[in-house]
Coordinates of C-alpha atoms in Angstrom, one line a residue:
X1 CA 18.4 2.4 -27.7
X2 CA 16.7 4.9 -25.4
X3 CA 17.9 5.2 -21.8
X4 CA 15.5 3.7 -19.3
X5 CA 15.2 6.2 -16.5
X6 CA 13.6 6.0 -13.0
X7 CA 10.2 7.6 -12.4
X8 CA 10.1 11.3 -11.8
X9 CA 8.1 10.4 -8.7
X10 CA 11.3 9.2 -7.1
X11 CA 13.0 12.6 -7.3
X12 CA 13.7 13.7 -3.7
X13 CA 12.9 10.3 -2.2
X14 CA 15.7 9.0 0.0
X15 CA 16.2 6.1 2.4
X16 CA 19.7 6.5 3.5
X17 CA 19.5 3.7 6.2
X18 CA 20.0 1.4 3.2
X19 CA 21.7 3.9 0.9
X20 CA 25.2 4.6 -0.4
X21 CA 26.8 3.6 2.9
X22 CA 25.3 0.1 2.6
X23 CA 26.5 -0.1 -1.0
X24 CA 30.0 0.7 0.2
X25 CA 29.7 -1.9 3.0
X26 CA 28.7 -4.5 0.5
X27 CA 31.7 -3.7 -1.7
X28 CA 34.0 -4.1 1.3
X29 CA 32.4 -7.4 2.2
X30 CA 33.0 -8.6 -1.3
X31 CA 36.7 -7.8 -0.8
X32 CA 36.6 -10.1 2.2
X33 CA 36.2 -7.6 5.1
X34 CA 34.0 -8.3 8.0
X35 CA 31.6 -5.4 8.6
X36 CA 29.8 -4.8 11.9
X37 CA 26.4 -3.5 10.8
X38 CA 25.0 -1.0 13.3
X39 CA 22.8 0.8 10.8
X40 CA 19.6 -1.2 11.0
X41 CA 17.5 -2.4 13.9
X42 CA 17.4 -6.0 12.7
X43 CA 17.3 -8.2 15.8
X44 CA 18.0 -11.7 14.4
X45 CA 21.7 -11.2 13.4
X46 CA 22.5 -10.3 17.0
X47 CA 21.2 -13.4 18.6
X48 CA 17.6 -12.3 19.5
X49 CA 15.1 -15.0 18.8
X50 CA 11.3 -15.0 18.7
X51 CA 9.4 -16.6 21.6
X52 CA 9.0 -20.3 20.9
X53 CA 5.2 -20.1 21.2
X54 CA 5.1 -17.7 18.3
X55 CA 7.2 -19.9 16.1
X56 CA 5.1 -23.0 17.1
X57 CA 1.8 -21.2 16.3
X58 CA 3.0 -20.1 12.9
X59 CA 4.2 -23.6 12.0
X60 CA 0.9 -25.1 13.4
X61 CA -1.2 -22.9 11.1
X62 CA 0.9 -23.3 7.9
X63 CA -1.5 -25.9 6.4
X64 CA -4.4 -23.4 6.6
X65 CA -2.3 -20.4 5.5
X66 CA -1.7 -21.4 1.9
X67 CA -4.4 -19.2 0.4
X68 CA -5.2 -15.5 0.4
X69 CA -6.9 -14.1 3.5
X70 CA -9.3 -11.2 3.9
X71 CA -7.4 -8.3 2.5
X72 CA -7.6 -6.5 5.9
X73 CA -6.1 -9.5 7.7
X74 CA -7.3 -12.8 9.3
X75 CA -10.1 -12.3 11.8
X76 CA -8.1 -13.8 14.7
X77 CA -5.2 -11.4 14.2
X78 CA -7.5 -8.3 13.9
X79 CA -9.5 -9.4 16.9
X80 CA -6.3 -9.7 18.9
X81 CA -5.1 -6.2 17.9
X82 CA -8.6 -4.8 18.7
X83 CA -8.6 -6.5 22.1
X84 CA -5.1 -5.2 22.8
X85 CA -6.2 -1.6 22.4
X86 CA -9.4 -2.2 24.3
X87 CA -7.2 -3.4 27.2
X88 CA -5.2 -0.2 26.9
X89 CA -8.3 1.9 27.6
X90 CA -9.5 2.3 24.0
X91 CA -12.7 0.4 24.6
X92 CA -14.4 1.4 21.4
X93 CA -11.8 -0.3 19.2
X94 CA -13.5 -2.8 16.9
X95 CA -12.2 -5.6 14.6
X96 CA -13.1 -3.5 11.5
X97 CA -10.9 -0.7 12.7
X98 CA -7.8 -2.8 12.2
X99 CA -5.8 -3.5 9.0
X100 CA -2.9 -6.0 9.0
X101 CA 0.0 -5.3 6.8
X102 CA 3.5 -6.5 5.8
X103 CA 5.0 -4.6 8.6
X104 CA 4.4 -1.0 9.5
X105 CA 6.4 0.1 6.5
X106 CA 3.8 -1.2 4.0
X107 CA 1.0 0.3 6.0
X108 CA 2.6 3.7 6.1
X109 CA 2.9 3.7 2.4
X110 CA -0.7 2.4 1.9
X111 CA -2.2 5.0 4.3
X112 CA -0.4 7.9 2.7
X113 CA -1.4 6.7 -0.8
X114 CA -5.0 6.7 0.3
X115 CA -4.8 10.0 2.0
X116 CA -2.3 12.4 0.3
X117 CA -3.0 14.5 -2.7
X118 CA -0.3 16.4 -4.7
X119 CA 1.0 19.3 -2.6
X120 CA -0.6 18.3 0.7
X121 CA 1.7 19.1 3.6
X122 CA 2.4 16.5 6.3
X123 CA 4.2 17.5 9.5
X124 CA 7.0 15.1 10.2
X125 CA 9.5 15.3 13.1
X126 CA 13.2 16.1 12.6
X127 CA 14.9 13.8 13.1
X128 CA 12.5 11.2 11.8
X129 CA 12.4 7.6 10.6
X130 CA 13.1 8.4 7.0
X131 CA 10.4 6.2 5.5
X132 CA 7.9 8.9 6.6
X133 CA 9.6 11.6 4.6
X134 CA 10.2 9.4 1.6
X135 CA 6.7 8.0 1.5
X136 CA 5.1 11.4 1.8
X137 CA 7.2 12.6 -1.1
X138 CA 6.5 9.6 -3.2
X139 CA 2.7 10.1 -2.8
X140 CA 3.1 13.7 -4.1
X141 CA 2.9 15.3 -0.7
X142 CA 5.2 17.8 0.9
X143 CA 6.9 16.7 4.2
X144 CA 7.3 19.7 6.5
X145 CA 9.8 18.9 9.3
X146 CA 9.2 20.2 12.8
X147 CA 12.0 20.4 15.2
X148 CA 12.7 18.1 18.1
X149 CA 14.8 19.8 20.8
X150 CA 18.0 17.9 21.7
X151 CA 18.5 20.2 24.8
X152 CA 15.0 19.1 26.0
X153 CA 15.5 15.4 25.7
X154 CA 14.5 15.5 22.0
X155 CA 11.0 16.6 22.8
X156 CA 8.9 18.1 19.9
X157 CA 9.0 21.9 19.7
X158 CA 5.3 22.8 20.0
X159 CA 5.8 26.4 18.9
X160 CA 7.7 25.2 15.8
X161 CA 4.9 22.9 14.9
X162 CA 2.3 25.7 15.2
X163 CA 4.5 28.0 13.1
X164 CA 4.6 25.5 10.2
X165 CA 0.9 24.8 9.9
X166 CA -0.7 26.3 6.8
X167 CA -4.1 25.9 5.1
X168 CA -2.6 23.0 3.2
X169 CA -1.4 21.0 6.3
X170 CA -3.3 17.8 6.5
X171 CA -1.7 15.5 9.1
X172 CA 0.7 15.4 12.0
X173 CA 3.2 12.5 12.3
X174 CA 4.1 11.5 15.9
X175 CA 6.9 8.9 16.3
X176 CA 6.8 7.7 20.0
X177 CA 9.0 6.2 21.2
X178 CA 11.2 7.9 18.7
X179 CA 13.5 6.4 16.2
X180 CA 16.3 7.6 16.0
X181 CA 16.5 9.6 19.3
X182 CA 15.1 7.1 21.8
X183 CA 12.8 9.9 23.2
X184 CA 9.6 8.8 25.0
X185 CA 6.9 11.5 25.2
X186 CA 5.2 12.3 28.5
X187 CA 1.4 12.2 28.7
X188 CA 1.4 16.0 28.7
X189 CA 3.4 16.1 25.5
X190 CA 1.2 13.6 23.7
X191 CA -1.9 15.6 24.8
X192 CA -0.3 18.8 23.6
X193 CA 0.6 17.3 20.2
X194 CA -2.9 15.9 19.7
X195 CA -4.4 19.2 20.8
X196 CA -2.6 21.0 18.0
X197 CA -4.1 18.4 15.6
X198 CA -7.5 19.1 17.2
X199 CA -7.4 22.8 16.9
X200 CA -6.1 22.7 13.3
X201 CA -8.3 19.8 12.1
X202 CA -5.4 17.5 11.3
X203 CA -5.2 13.7 11.2
X204 CA -2.8 12.2 13.6
X205 CA -0.4 9.5 12.3
X206 CA 1.1 7.8 15.3
X207 CA 4.1 5.5 14.7
X208 CA 4.3 3.4 17.9
X209 CA 6.3 0.4 16.8
X210 CA 8.6 0.7 19.9
X211 CA 5.8 1.1 22.4
X212 CA 7.0 -1.9 24.5
X213 CA 10.7 -1.1 24.5
X214 CA 10.9 1.4 27.4
X215 CA 13.7 1.9 30.0
X216 CA 13.7 3.0 33.6
X217 CA 10.6 4.9 34.5
X218 CA 9.5 5.7 30.9
X219 CA 5.8 5.1 30.2
X220 CA 4.2 5.0 26.8
X221 CA 1.0 6.9 26.1
X222 CA -1.0 6.2 23.0
X223 CA -1.9 9.2 20.8
X224 CA -5.3 7.5 20.2
X225 CA -6.1 8.0 23.9
X226 CA -5.5 11.7 23.7
X227 CA -7.3 11.9 20.3
X228 CA -10.5 10.5 21.9
X229 CA -13.5 10.6 19.7
X230 CA -13.0 14.0 17.9
X231 CA -9.5 13.6 16.2
X232 CA -9.0 10.9 13.6
X233 CA -5.9 8.9 14.7
X234 CA -4.2 6.1 12.8
X235 CA -1.9 4.1 15.2
X236 CA 0.8 1.9 13.6
X237 CA 2.5 -0.9 15.5
X238 CA 3.6 -4.5 15.0
X239 CA 5.7 -7.5 16.0
X240 CA 9.1 -6.7 14.5
X241 CA 10.9 -5.2 17.4
X242 CA 9.2 -6.2 20.7
X243 CA 8.8 -9.8 19.5
X244 CA 12.0 -10.1 17.5
X245 CA 10.4 -11.2 14.2
X246 CA 11.5 -8.4 11.8
X247 CA 11.5 -10.8 8.9
X248 CA 7.9 -11.9 9.4
X249 CA 6.6 -8.5 8.4
X250 CA 3.6 -8.5 10.7
X251 CA 2.2 -5.1 11.5
X252 CA -1.1 -3.3 11.8
X253 CA -2.8 0.1 11.7
X254 CA -5.7 0.9 14.0
X255 CA -8.1 3.7 13.1
X256 CA -9.8 5.6 16.0
X257 CA -11.8 8.8 16.4
X258 CA -14.6 10.2 14.2
X259 CA -14.4 7.4 11.5
X260 CA -17.8 8.6 10.1
X261 CA -16.0 11.7 8.7
X262 CA -13.4 9.6 7.1
X263 CA -15.6 7.1 5.2
X264 CA -14.2 8.0 1.8
X265 CA -10.6 7.8 2.9
X266 CA -11.2 4.4 4.6
X267 CA -12.9 3.2 1.3
X268 CA -9.6 4.2 -0.4
X269 CA -7.5 2.4 2.1
X270 CA -9.6 -0.7 1.7
X271 CA -9.2 -0.5 -2.1
X272 CA -5.4 -0.4 -1.7
X273 CA -5.6 -3.4 0.7
X274 CA -7.6 -5.3 -1.8
X275 CA -5.1 -4.5 -4.6
X276 CA -2.2 -6.1 -2.7
X277 CA -4.5 -9.1 -2.0
X278 CA -3.4 -9.5 1.6
X279 CA -0.4 -9.5 3.8
X280 CA 1.8 -12.5 4.6
X281 CA -0.8 -15.0 5.9
X282 CA 1.6 -17.3 7.9
X283 CA 3.0 -14.3 9.8
X284 CA -0.5 -13.1 10.6
X285 CA -1.0 -16.2 12.7
X286 CA 1.8 -15.0 15.0
X287 CA -0.1 -11.9 16.1
X288 CA -2.7 -13.5 18.4
X289 CA -0.2 -15.6 20.2
X290 CA 2.3 -12.6 20.6
X291 CA -0.3 -10.2 22.0
X292 CA -2.0 -12.7 24.2
X293 CA 0.9 -14.7 25.5
X294 CA 3.8 -14.2 28.0
X295 CA 5.5 -10.9 27.2
X296 CA 9.2 -11.9 27.1
X297 CA 10.1 -8.3 26.1
X298 CA 9.7 -7.4 29.7
X299 CA 12.8 -9.3 30.6
X300 CA 14.9 -7.5 28.1
X301 CA 14.1 -3.9 29.0
X302 CA 14.9 -4.0 32.8
X303 CA 18.4 -3.8 34.4
X304 CA 20.1 -7.1 33.6
X305 CA 18.2 -7.5 30.3
X306 CA 20.1 -7.3 27.1
X307 CA 18.2 -4.4 25.5
X308 CA 18.6 -2.3 28.7
X309 CA 22.2 -3.1 29.4
X310 CA 23.4 -2.7 25.8
X311 CA 21.6 0.6 25.3
X312 CA 22.8 2.1 28.6
X313 CA 26.4 0.9 27.9
X314 CA 26.4 2.4 24.5
X315 CA 25.1 5.7 25.8
X316 CA 27.8 5.8 28.5
X317 CA 30.7 4.9 26.2
X318 CA 29.6 7.4 23.6
X319 CA 29.5 10.2 26.2
X320 CA 33.0 9.3 27.4
X321 CA 34.4 10.2 23.9
X322 CA 35.8 13.8 23.9
X323 CA 33.5 16.0 21.9
X324 CA 30.6 13.5 21.8
X325 CA 27.4 13.9 23.6
X326 CA 24.4 11.5 23.6
X327 CA 21.0 12.1 25.2
X328 CA 20.2 9.0 27.2
X329 CA 17.6 6.9 25.3
X330 CA 14.4 6.2 27.2
X331 CA 13.1 3.7 24.6
X332 CA 13.8 2.0 21.3
X333 CA 17.1 0.5 20.2
X334 CA 19.3 3.3 19.2
X335 CA 21.6 6.1 20.3
X336 CA 21.8 9.4 18.3
X337 CA 25.0 11.1 19.5
X338 CA 26.1 14.6 18.6
X339 CA 29.6 15.4 17.3
X340 CA 30.6 18.8 18.6
X341 CA 31.3 21.0 15.5
X342 CA 34.0 22.8 17.4
X343 CA 35.8 19.5 17.9
X344 CA 35.0 17.7 14.7
X345 CA 34.8 19.7 11.5
X346 CA 32.4 17.7 9.4
X347 CA 30.9 19.2 6.3
X348 CA 29.3 16.0 4.9
X349 CA 28.2 13.4 7.4
X350 CA 27.6 10.7 4.8
X351 CA 31.3 11.0 3.8
X352 CA 32.2 10.9 7.5
X353 CA 30.4 7.6 8.1
X354 CA 31.9 6.1 4.9
X355 CA 35.3 7.1 6.1
X356 CA 34.5 5.4 9.4
X357 CA 33.4 2.3 7.6
X358 CA 36.5 2.1 5.5
X359 CA 38.8 2.7 8.4
X360 CA 37.2 0.7 11.2
X361 CA 34.7 -1.6 9.4
X362 CA 31.8 -0.2 11.5
X363 CA 28.6 0.7 9.7
X364 CA 26.4 3.4 11.2
X365 CA 23.9 5.9 9.7
X366 CA 24.6 9.6 9.3
X367 CA 22.2 12.0 11.0
X368 CA 21.1 13.8 7.9
X369 CA 19.8 10.5 6.7
X370 CA 17.1 11.0 9.3
X371 CA 16.3 14.5 8.0
X372 CA 18.3 16.2 10.7
X373 CA 19.5 19.4 9.2
X374 CA 23.2 19.6 10.4
X375 CA 26.0 17.1 9.7
X376 CA 26.7 16.6 13.4
X377 CA 24.9 13.4 14.4
X378 CA 24.9 9.7 13.6
X379 CA 22.7 6.8 14.7
X380 CA 24.1 3.7 16.2
X381 CA 22.1 0.5 16.8
X382 CA 22.5 -0.9 20.3
X383 CA 21.7 -4.6 19.5
X384 CA 25.1 -6.2 19.8
X385 CA 26.0 -7.8 23.1
X386 CA 28.1 -5.7 25.5
X387 CA 31.5 -7.1 24.4
X388 CA 30.9 -6.3 20.8
X389 CA 29.5 -2.9 21.6
X390 CA 32.6 -2.1 23.7
X391 CA 34.8 -3.1 20.8
X392 CA 32.7 -1.2 18.2
X393 CA 32.5 2.0 20.2
X394 CA 36.2 1.7 21.0
X395 CA 36.9 1.6 17.3
X396 CA 34.7 4.7 16.8
X397 CA 36.6 6.5 19.5
X398 CA 39.9 5.6 17.8
X399 CA 38.6 7.0 14.5
X400 CA 37.3 10.2 16.1
X401 CA 40.7 10.7 17.7
X402 CA 42.2 11.1 14.3
X403 CA 39.5 13.7 13.3
X404 CA 39.8 16.1 16.3

C-alpha cells in the first residue's frame, strides 16, 4: 500500500507551543506523573472563571442558538464590537466592519488565506506568537521576522523593519501587548510602526488580544487609531484572555481605514466566512454582555489582583536565579526570561525544556518556538497562584543549578 503523507503545504509550518514537548508531557502523564503545564495561557485550569453574567447570557440564549448565524456573526455581537471601538475613539467603525470568529486564531488564518499569494512577504515580530509565522507559511507566504530589542524592553527595532521591506512586502504584523514578551508599546512606537506601513503601502495586522491585561502605568494604544483613514488596518481581539473563556472561542477582527481600496480582499474574506458557515453561535452571545458589562478584569491587573501579583512574583523569582534575566512584563500573562549563554551552555533549547520536563515535571516552551533565533530563552505562563509559582520556579532554579 502507498504511504499516506502530509501535504507539502505543511513543510516549514510549526506550532511548538503544542509540539514535541507536549507529546513528551503526555507520555509522562500516561506513566502516572503529574505535570505542571506552564506552556499555554489557558486560564480555566488555574481557577479563573468567567463572569457569571457571561455564563448566564450564553445559557439564556441557547434555545435560539441552535441554527447557523450570519456567517459574519450575529448582529448583536458585531454591534457590540463596533460600539466598543467607537467608544475608543474609532467613531467610524460600523457593524459591517466586524467579523466574528472561533477565536482570533481562526480569524488570523482566514484573513491570511484571503490576503496572501505565494511568495508574498509578511513582516512578523521576533519573538512572535507562532501562529502568525505558521499561518503565513501555510498560505504560501514568506514570514520575514523583524527584531524586537530585549535591551529596550522588547520594543520593535524600527530600523530593522525598514531594512527588511522589499517590493514584495505586503503587510506588517503588530502584536501589542506582546506574546511572549509582555511588552506594551507606547503611543509613539505604535505611530512609528504604522507610519512605516503608511510610507511603504503595507496593510497593518494588529493582534491585540491582550489589550485589557496591563500592569502598572502601561496604556494600550490601538494601531487602528494611528492608521486613521489612509492605512488599511485589521484589528484582532476577543474574549479568551480578559474574560477567561478560552474554550468559548469567541473573537473578532475589525477592519478600518480605506476599505474602498480593499473591496476585492474583503469579498474574499466574506467568501471564506461563508465557507465555514459561521462561528460558534452560543459563544457569540457572550460578546455583547462581556463588552457592555462590568469589567472584572480590572480587579485582576492591579496590585492585589491575581494576574498582577503572579506575574510580578514570577518576574522577581526568575531574576533571582543566577544567570537568568527577565524583562518585567507590562502586559499579557507570560515571562520570557533569558538564560545567559556564558552561564548555561544550551545548544538546543527544545532539548533543554524536555530535560527540565523529565527532571522537574514542569512544562514550559522554548524560545525558538516563538521564532527567536538563539537557544537562550523560554516562555513561562504566570497563571498559577503564588504558592504554585513559587514551587515551580524553585524547581526550575534547582534544575538550572545542575546546568551551570
